[in-house]
PDB file of C-alpha atoms in Angstrom:
ATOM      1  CA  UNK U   1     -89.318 -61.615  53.067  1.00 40.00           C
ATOM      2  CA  UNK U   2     -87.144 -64.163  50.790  1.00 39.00           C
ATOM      3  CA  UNK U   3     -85.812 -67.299  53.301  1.00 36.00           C
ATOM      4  CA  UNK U   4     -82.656 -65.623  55.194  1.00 34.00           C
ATOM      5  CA  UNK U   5     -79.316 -66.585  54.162  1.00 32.00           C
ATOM      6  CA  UNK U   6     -80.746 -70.579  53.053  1.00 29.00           C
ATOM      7  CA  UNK U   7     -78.150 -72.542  51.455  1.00 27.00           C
ATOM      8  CA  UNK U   8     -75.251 -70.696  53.038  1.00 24.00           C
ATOM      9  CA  UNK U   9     -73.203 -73.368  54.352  1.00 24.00           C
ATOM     10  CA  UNK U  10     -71.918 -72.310  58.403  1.00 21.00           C
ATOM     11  CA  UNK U  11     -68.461 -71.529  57.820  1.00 21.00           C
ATOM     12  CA  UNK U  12     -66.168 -71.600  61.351  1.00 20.00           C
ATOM     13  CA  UNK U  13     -63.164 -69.929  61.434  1.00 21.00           C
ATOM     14  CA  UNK U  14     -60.802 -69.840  64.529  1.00 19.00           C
ATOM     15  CA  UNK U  15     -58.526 -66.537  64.591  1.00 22.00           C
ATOM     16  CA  UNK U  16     -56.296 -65.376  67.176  1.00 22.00           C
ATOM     17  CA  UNK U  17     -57.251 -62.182  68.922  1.00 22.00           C
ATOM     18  CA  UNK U  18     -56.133 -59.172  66.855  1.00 24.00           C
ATOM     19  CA  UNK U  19     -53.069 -57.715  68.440  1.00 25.00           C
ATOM     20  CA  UNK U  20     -51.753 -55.773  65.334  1.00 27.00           C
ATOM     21  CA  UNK U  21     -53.778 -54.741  62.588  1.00 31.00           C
ATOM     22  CA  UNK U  22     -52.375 -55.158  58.527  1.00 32.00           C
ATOM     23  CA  UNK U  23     -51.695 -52.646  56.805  1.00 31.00           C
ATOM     24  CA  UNK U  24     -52.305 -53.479  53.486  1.00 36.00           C
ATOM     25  CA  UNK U  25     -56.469 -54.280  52.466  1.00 40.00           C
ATOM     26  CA  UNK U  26     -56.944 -57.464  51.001  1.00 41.00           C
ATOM     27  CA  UNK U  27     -58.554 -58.031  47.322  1.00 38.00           C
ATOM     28  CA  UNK U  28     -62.385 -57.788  47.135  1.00 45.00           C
ATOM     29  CA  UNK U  29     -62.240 -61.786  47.159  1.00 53.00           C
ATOM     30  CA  UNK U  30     -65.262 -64.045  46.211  1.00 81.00           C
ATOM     31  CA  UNK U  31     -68.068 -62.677  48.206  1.00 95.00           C
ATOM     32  CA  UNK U  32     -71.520 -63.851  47.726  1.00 96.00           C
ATOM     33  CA  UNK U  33     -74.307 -61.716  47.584  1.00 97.00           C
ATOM     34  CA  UNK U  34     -78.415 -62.249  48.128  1.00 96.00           C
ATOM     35  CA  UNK U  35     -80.728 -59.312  48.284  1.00 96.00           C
ATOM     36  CA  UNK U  36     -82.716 -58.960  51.496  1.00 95.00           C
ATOM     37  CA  UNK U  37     -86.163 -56.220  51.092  1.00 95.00           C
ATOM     38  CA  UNK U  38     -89.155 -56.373  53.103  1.00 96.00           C
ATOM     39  CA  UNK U  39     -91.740 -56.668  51.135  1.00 94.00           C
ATOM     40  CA  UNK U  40     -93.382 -53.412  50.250  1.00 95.00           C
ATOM     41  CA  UNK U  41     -90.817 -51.274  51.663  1.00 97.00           C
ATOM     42  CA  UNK U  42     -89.479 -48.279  49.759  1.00 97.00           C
ATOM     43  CA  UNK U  43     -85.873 -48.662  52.004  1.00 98.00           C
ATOM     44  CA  UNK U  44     -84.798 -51.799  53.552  1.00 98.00           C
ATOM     45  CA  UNK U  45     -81.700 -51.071  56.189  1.00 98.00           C
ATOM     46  CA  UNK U  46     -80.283 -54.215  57.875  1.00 98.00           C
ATOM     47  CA  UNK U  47     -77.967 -53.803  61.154  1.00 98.00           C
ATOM     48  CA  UNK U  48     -77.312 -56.886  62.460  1.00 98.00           C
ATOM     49  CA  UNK U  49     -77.561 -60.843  62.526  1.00 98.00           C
ATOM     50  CA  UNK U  50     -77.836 -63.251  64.724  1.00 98.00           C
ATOM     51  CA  UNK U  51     -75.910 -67.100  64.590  1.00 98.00           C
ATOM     52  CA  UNK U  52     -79.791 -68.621  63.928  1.00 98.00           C
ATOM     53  CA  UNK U  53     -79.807 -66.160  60.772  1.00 97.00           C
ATOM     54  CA  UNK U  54     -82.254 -63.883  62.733  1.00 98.00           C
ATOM     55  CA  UNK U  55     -82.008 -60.096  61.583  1.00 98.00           C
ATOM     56  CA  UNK U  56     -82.769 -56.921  62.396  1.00 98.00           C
ATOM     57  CA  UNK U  57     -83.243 -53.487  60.749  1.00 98.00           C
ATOM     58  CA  UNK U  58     -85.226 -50.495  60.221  1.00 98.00           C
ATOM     59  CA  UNK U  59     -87.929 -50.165  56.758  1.00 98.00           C
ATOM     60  CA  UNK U  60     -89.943 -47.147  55.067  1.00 98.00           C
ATOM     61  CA  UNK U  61     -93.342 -48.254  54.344  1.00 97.00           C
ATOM     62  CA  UNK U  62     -95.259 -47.270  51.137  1.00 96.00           C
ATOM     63  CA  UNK U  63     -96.713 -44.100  53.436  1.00 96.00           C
ATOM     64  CA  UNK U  64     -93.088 -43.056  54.623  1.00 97.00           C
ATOM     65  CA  UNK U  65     -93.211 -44.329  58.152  1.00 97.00           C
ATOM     66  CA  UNK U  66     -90.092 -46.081  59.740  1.00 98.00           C
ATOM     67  CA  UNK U  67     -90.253 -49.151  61.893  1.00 98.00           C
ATOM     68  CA  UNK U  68     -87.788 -51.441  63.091  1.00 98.00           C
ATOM     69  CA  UNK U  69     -88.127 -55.118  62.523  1.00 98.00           C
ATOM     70  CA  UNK U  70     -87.088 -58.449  63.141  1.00 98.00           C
ATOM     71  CA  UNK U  71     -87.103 -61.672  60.308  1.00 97.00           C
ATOM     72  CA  UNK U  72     -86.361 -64.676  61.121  1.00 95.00           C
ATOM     73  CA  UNK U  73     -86.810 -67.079  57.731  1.00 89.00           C
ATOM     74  CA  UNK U  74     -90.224 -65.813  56.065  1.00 88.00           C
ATOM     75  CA  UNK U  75     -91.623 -64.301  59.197  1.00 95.00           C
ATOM     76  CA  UNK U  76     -91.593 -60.555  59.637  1.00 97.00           C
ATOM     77  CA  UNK U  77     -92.093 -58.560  62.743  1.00 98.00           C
ATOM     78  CA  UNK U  78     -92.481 -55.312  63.223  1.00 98.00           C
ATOM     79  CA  UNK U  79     -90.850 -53.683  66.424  1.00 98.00           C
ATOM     80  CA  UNK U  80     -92.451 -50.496  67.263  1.00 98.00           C
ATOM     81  CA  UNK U  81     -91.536 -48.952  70.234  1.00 98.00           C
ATOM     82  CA  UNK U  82     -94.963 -47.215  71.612  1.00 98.00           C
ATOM     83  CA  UNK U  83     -93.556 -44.473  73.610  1.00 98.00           C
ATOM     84  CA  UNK U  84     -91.924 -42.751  69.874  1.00 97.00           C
ATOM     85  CA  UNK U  85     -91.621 -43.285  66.368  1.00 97.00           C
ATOM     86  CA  UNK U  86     -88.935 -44.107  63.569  1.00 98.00           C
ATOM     87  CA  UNK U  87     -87.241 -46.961  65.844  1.00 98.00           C
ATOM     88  CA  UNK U  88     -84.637 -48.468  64.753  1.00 98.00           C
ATOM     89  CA  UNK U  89     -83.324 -52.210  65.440  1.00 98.00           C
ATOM     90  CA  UNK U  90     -79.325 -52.431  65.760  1.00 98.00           C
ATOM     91  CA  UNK U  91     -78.220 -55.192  67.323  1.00 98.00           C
ATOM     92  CA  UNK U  92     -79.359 -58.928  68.383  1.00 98.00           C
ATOM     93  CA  UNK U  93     -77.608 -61.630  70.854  1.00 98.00           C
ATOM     94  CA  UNK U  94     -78.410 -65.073  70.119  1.00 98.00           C
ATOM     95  CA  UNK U  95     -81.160 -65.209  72.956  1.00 98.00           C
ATOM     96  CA  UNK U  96     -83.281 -62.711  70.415  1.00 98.00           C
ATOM     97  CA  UNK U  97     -82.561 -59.714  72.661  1.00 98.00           C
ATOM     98  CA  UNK U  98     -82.707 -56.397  70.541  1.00 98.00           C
ATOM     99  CA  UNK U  99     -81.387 -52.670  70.984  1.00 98.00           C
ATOM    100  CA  UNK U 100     -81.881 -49.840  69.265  1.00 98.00           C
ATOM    101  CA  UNK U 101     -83.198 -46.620  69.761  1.00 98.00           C
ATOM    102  CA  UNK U 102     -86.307 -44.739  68.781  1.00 98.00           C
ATOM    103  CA  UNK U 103     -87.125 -40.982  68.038  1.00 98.00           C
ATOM    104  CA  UNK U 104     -89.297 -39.742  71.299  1.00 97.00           C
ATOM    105  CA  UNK U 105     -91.829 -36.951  71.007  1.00 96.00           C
ATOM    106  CA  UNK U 106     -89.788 -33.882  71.307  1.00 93.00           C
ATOM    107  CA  UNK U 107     -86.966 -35.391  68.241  1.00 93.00           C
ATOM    108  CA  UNK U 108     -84.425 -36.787  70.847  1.00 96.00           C
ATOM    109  CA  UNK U 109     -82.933 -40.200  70.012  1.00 98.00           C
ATOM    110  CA  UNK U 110     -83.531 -42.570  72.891  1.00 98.00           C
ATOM    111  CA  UNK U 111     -81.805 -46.072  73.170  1.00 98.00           C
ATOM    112  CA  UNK U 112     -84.174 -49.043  74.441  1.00 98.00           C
ATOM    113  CA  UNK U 113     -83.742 -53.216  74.704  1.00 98.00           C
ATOM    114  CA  UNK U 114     -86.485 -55.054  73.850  1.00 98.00           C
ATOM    115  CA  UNK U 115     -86.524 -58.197  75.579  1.00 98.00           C
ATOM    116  CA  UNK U 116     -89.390 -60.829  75.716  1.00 96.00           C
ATOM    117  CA  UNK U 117     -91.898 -58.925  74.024  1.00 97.00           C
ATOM    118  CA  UNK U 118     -90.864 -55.714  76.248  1.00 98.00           C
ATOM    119  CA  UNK U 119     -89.406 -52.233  75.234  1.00 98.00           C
ATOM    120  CA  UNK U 120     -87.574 -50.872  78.280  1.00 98.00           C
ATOM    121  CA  UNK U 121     -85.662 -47.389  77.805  1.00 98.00           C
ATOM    122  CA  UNK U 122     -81.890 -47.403  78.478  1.00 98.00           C
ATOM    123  CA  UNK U 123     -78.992 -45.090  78.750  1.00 98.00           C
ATOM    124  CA  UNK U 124     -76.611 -42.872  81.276  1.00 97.00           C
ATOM    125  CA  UNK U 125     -78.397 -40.746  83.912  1.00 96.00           C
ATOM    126  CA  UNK U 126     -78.743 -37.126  83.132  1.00 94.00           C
ATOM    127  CA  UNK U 127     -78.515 -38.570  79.061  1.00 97.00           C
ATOM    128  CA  UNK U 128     -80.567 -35.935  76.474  1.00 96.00           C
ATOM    129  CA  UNK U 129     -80.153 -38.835  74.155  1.00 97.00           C
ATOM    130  CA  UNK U 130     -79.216 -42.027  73.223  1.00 98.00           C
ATOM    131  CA  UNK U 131     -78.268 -45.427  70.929  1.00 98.00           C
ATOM    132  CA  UNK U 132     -77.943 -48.904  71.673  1.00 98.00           C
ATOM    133  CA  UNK U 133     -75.819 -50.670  69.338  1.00 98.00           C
ATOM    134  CA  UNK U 134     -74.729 -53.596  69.931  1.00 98.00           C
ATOM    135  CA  UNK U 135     -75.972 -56.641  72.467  1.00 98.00           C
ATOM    136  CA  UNK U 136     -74.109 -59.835  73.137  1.00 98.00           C
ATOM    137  CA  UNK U 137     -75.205 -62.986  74.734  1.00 98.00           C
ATOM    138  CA  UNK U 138     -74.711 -61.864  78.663  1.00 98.00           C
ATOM    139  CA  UNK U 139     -76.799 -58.323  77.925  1.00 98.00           C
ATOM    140  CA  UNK U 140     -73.753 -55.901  78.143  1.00 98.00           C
ATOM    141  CA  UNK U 141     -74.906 -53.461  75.660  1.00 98.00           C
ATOM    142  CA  UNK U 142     -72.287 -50.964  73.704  1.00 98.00           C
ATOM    143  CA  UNK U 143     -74.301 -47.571  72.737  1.00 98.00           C
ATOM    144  CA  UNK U 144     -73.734 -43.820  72.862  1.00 98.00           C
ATOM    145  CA  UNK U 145     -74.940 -40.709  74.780  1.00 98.00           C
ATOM    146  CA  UNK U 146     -75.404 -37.507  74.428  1.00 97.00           C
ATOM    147  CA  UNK U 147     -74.882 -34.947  77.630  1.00 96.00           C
ATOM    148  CA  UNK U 148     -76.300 -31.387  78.625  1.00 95.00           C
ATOM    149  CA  UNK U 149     -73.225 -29.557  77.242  1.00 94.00           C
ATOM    150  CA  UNK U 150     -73.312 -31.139  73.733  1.00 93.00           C
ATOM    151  CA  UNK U 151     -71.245 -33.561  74.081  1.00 95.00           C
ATOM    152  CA  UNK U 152     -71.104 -36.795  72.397  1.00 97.00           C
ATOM    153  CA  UNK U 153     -69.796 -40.569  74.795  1.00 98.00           C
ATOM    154  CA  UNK U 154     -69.766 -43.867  74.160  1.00 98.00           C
ATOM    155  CA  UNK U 155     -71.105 -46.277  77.055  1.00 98.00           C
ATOM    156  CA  UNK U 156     -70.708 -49.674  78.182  1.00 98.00           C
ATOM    157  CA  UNK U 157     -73.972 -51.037  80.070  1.00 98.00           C
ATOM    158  CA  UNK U 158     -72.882 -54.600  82.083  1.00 98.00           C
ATOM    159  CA  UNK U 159     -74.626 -55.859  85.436  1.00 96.00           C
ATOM    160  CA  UNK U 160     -76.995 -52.801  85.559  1.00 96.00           C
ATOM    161  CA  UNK U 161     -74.046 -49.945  85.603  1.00 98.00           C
ATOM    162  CA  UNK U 162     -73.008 -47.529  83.056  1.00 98.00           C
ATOM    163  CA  UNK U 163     -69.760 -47.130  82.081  1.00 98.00           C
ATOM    164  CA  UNK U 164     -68.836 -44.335  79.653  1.00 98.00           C
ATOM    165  CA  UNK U 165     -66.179 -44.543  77.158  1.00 98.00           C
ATOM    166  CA  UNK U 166     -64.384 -42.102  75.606  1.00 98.00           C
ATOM    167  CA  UNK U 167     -61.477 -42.934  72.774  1.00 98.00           C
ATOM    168  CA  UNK U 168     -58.477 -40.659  73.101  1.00 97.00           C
ATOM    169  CA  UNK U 169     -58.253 -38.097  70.897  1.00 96.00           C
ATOM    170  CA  UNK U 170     -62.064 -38.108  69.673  1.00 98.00           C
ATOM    171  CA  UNK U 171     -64.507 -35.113  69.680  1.00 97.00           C
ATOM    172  CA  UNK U 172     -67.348 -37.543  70.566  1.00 97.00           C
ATOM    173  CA  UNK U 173     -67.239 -41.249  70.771  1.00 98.00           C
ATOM    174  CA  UNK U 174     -70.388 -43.089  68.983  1.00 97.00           C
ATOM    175  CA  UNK U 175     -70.316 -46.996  70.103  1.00 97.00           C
ATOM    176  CA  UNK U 176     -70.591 -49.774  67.910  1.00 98.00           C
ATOM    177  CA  UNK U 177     -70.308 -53.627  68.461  1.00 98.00           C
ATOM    178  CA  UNK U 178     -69.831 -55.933  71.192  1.00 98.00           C
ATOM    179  CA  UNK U 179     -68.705 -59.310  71.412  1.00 98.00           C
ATOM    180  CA  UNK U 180     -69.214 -62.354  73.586  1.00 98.00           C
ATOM    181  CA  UNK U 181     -65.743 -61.922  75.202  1.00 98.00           C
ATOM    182  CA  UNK U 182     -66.686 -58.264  75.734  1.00 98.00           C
ATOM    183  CA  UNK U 183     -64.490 -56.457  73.448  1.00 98.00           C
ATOM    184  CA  UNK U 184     -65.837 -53.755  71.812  1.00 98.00           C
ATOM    185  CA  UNK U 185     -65.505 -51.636  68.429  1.00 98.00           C
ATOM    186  CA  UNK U 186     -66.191 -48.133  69.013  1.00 98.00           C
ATOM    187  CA  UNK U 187     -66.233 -45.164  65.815  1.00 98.00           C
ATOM    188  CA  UNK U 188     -65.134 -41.852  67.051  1.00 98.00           C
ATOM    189  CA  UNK U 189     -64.963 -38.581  65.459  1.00 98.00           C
ATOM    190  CA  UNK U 190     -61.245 -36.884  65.464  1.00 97.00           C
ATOM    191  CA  UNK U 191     -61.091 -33.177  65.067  1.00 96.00           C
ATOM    192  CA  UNK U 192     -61.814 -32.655  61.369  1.00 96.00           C
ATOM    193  CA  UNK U 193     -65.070 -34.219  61.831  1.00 96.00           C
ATOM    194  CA  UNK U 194     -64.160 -37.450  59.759  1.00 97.00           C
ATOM    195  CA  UNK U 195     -65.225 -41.353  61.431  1.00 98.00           C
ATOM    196  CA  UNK U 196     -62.236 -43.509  62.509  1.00 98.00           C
ATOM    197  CA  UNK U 197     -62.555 -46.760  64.575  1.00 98.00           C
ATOM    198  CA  UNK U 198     -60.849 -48.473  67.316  1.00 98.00           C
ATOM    199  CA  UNK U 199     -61.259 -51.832  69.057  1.00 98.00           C
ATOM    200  CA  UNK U 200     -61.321 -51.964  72.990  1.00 98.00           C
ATOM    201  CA  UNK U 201     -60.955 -54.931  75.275  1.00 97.00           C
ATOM    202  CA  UNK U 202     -61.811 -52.803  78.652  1.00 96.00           C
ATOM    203  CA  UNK U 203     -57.873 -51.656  78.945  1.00 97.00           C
ATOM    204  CA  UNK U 204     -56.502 -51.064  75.951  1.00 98.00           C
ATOM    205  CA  UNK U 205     -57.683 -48.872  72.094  1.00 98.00           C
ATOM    206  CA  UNK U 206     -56.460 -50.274  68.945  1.00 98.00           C
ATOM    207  CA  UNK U 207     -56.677 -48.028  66.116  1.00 98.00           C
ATOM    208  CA  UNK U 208     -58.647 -50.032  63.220  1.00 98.00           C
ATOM    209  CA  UNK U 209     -59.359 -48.216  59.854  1.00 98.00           C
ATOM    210  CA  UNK U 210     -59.280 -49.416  56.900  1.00 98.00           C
ATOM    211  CA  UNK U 211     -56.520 -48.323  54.951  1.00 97.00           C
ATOM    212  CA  UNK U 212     -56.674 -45.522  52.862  1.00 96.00           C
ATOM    213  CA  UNK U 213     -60.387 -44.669  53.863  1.00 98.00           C
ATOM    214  CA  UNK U 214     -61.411 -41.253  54.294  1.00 97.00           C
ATOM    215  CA  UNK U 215     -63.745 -41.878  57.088  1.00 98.00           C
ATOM    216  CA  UNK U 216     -63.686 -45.712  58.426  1.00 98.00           C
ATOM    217  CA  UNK U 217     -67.215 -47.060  60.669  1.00 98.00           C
ATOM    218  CA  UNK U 218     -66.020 -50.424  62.143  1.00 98.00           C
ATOM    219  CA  UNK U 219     -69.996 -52.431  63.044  1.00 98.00           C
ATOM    220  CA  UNK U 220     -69.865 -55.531  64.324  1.00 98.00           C
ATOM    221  CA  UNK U 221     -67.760 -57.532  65.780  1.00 98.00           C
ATOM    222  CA  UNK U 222     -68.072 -61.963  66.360  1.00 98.00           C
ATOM    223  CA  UNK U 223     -66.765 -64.531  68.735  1.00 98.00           C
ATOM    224  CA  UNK U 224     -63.526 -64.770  66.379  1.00 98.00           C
ATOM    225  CA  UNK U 225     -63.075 -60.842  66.026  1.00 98.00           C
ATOM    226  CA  UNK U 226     -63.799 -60.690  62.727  1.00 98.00           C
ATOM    227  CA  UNK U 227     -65.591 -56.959  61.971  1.00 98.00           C
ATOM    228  CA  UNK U 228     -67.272 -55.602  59.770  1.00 98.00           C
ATOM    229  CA  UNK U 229     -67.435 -51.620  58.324  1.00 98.00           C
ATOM    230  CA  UNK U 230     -68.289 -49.346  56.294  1.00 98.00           C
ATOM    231  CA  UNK U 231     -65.907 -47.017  54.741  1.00 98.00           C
ATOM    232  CA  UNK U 232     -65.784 -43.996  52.683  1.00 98.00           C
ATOM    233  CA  UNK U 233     -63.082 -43.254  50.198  1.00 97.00           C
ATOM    234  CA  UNK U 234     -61.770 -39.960  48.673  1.00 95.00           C
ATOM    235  CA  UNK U 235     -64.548 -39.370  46.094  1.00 95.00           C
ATOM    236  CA  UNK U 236     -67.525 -40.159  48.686  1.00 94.00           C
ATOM    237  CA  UNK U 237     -67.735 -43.583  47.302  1.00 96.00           C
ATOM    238  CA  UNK U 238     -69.146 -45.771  50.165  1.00 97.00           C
ATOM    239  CA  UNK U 239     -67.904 -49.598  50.489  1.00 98.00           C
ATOM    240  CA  UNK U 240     -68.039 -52.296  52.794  1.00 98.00           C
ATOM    241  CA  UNK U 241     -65.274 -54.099  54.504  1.00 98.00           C
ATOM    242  CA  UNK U 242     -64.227 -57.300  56.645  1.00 98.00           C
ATOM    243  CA  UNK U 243     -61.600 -57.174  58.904  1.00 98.00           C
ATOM    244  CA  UNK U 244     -60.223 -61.057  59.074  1.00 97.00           C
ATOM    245  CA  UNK U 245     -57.022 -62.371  61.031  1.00 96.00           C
ATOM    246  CA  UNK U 246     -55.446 -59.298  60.573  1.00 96.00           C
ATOM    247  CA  UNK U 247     -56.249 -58.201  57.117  1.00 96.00           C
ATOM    248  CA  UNK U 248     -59.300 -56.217  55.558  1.00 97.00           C
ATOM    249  CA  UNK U 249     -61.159 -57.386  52.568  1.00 97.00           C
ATOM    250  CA  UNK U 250     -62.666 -54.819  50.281  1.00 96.00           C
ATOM    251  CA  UNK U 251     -66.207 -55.657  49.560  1.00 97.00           C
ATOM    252  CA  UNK U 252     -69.250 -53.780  46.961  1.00 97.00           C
ATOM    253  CA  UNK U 253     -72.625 -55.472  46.347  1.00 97.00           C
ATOM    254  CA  UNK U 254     -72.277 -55.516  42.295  1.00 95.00           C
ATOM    255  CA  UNK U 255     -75.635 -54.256  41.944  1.00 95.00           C
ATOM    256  CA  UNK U 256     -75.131 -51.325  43.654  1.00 95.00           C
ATOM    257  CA  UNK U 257     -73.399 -48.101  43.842  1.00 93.00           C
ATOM    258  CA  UNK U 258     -73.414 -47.757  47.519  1.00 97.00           C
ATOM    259  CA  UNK U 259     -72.309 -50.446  50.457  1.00 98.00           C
ATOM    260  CA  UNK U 260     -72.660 -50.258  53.703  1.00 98.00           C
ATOM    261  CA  UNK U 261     -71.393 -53.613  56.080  1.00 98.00           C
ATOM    262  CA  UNK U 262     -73.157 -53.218  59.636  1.00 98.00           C
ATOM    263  CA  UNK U 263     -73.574 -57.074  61.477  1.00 98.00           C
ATOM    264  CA  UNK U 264     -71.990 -59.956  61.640  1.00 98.00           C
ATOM    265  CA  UNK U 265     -72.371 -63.063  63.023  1.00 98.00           C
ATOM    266  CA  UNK U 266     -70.106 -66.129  64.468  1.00 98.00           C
ATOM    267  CA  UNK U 267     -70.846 -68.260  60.839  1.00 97.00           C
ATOM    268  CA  UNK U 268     -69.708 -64.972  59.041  1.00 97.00           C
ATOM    269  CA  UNK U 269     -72.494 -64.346  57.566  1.00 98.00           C
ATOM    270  CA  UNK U 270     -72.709 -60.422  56.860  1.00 98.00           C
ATOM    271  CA  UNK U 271     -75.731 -58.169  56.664  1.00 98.00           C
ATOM    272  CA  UNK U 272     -75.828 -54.450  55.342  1.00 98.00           C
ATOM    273  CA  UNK U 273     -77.835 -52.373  52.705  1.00 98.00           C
ATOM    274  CA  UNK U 274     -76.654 -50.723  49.580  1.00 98.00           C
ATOM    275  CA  UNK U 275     -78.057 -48.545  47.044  1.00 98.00           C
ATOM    276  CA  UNK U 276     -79.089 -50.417  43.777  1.00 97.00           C
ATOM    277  CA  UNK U 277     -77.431 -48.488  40.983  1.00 95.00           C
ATOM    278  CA  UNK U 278     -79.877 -45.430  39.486  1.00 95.00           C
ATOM    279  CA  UNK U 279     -81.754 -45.871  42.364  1.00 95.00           C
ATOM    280  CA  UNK U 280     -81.515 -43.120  45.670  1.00 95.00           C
ATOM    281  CA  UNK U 281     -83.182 -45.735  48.400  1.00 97.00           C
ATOM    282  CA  UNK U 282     -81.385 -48.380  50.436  1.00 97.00           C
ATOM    283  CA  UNK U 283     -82.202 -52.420  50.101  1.00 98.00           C
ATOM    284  CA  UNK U 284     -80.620 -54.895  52.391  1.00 98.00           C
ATOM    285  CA  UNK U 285     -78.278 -57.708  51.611  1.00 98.00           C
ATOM    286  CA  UNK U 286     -76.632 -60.484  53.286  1.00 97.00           C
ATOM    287  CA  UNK U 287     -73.283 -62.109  52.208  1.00 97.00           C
ATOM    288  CA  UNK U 288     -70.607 -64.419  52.854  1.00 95.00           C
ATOM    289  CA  UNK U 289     -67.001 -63.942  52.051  1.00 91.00           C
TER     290      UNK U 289
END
């Protein structure tokens, strides 16, 4: 795997905590692109970054199998949980924590942390499935559930209790990013089945799509609030965006016809996957606005 992110100066930004979001998206300004594959892979997906540039993801190998991974510079490894197949790897802290989830024999979705060279299973009692999202530095964990009537929660997982979250208004709540302070971006499905996004700081929902997005996945979220997301607009075009001091920046990878923005990390560096143009599989990139 190509050297992550080297030569991308650390870029710290201080911003105020988001109270009120703009309503107008910024211009598609200067971003800087570098393709990120694993070598061998027919579809490269990357989900999140840490602040030492360490990433993780999911991969298709030449024989169609899905693992999850973790690359740190030119080392690659592969994260497997044993008790499934087709993990994915969502989230990282800076103490190289990872969630995810994995697909378990009978096809359920089940959320795990893999912690010094340990998978351990996670999610709500009574869950028939789960995702793990999102990990910051103390181990609260922001995921998703699913229950025994159908029905779709976010949860919260801090000092060994579950807390389930449910935006108002949603038909099922899906999880997304945490960070350090504990506030948390959550996408939610409203009633005609399209993604919106809000940001919650254990009291209080902020709506946060971008504007004029058809459906709007908010990802990550760093130490200074920025976020990241992937949006979809009107003719099922699929972008990337960052949400910055108020104001969202329209990103596309030019190579591609596809974005999708998942992690983000404290030096803003971003990490995603798009779809290179006349292509149908996904590569990973990382960028910095």
């Amino acid at each position: 795997m190509k050297n992550w992110c080297s030569g991308i100066g650390r870029l710290f930004l201080l911003v105020e905590l988001l109270s009120v979001v703009a309503m107008a998206a910024g211009p598609a300004s200067g971003f800087k692109f570098r393709t990120e594959s694993i070598p061998g892979a027919t579809v490269t997906d990357i989900f999140g970054v840490n602040n030492s540039n360490v990433a993780v993801g999911s991969y298709v190998d030449g024989r169609g199998v899905r693992h999850g991974f973790m690359a740190s510079g030119r080392k690659l490894t592969t994260l497997d949980d044993p008790k499934g197949s087709n993990t994915y790897c969502f989230g990282i802290n800076n103490l190289g924590a990872v969630v995810g989830y994995y697909a378990t024999p009978n096809f359920s979705a089940q959320a795990f942390l893999y912690q010094n060279g340990t998978f351990t299973d996670i999610g709500p009692a009574g869950a028939v499935g789960s995702q793990a999202l999102g990990i910051n530095d103390s181990g609260e964990i922001n995921g998703n559930f699913s229950d025994s009537n159908g029905g779709g929660h976010g949860f919260l997982f801090s000092n060994g209790t579950y807390t389930t979250i449910d935006v108002p208004g949603a038909v099922f709540t899906l999880g997304g990013g945490i960070n350090n302070a504990g506030i948390l971006t959550e996408v939610w499905l409203d009633s005609d089945g399209d993604a919106e996004s809000s940001m919650y700081d254990g009291t209080t929902f902020t709506t946060i799509n971008v504007p004029g997005a058809e459906s709007s996945s908010a990802g990550a979220i760093n130490s200074s609030n920025d976020i990241v997301f992937s949006w979809e607009d009107s003719s099922d075009g699929y972008h990337g965006a960052l949400l910055h001091a108020g104001k969202f920046y329209n990103f596309d990878e030019p190579n591609g016809d596809r974005t999708f923005g998942y992690g983000i990390n404290d030096h803003r560096v971003i990490v995603g996957s798009y779809r290179p143009t006349g292509t149908q599989s996904n590569t990973g990139f990382a960028a910095t606005p």
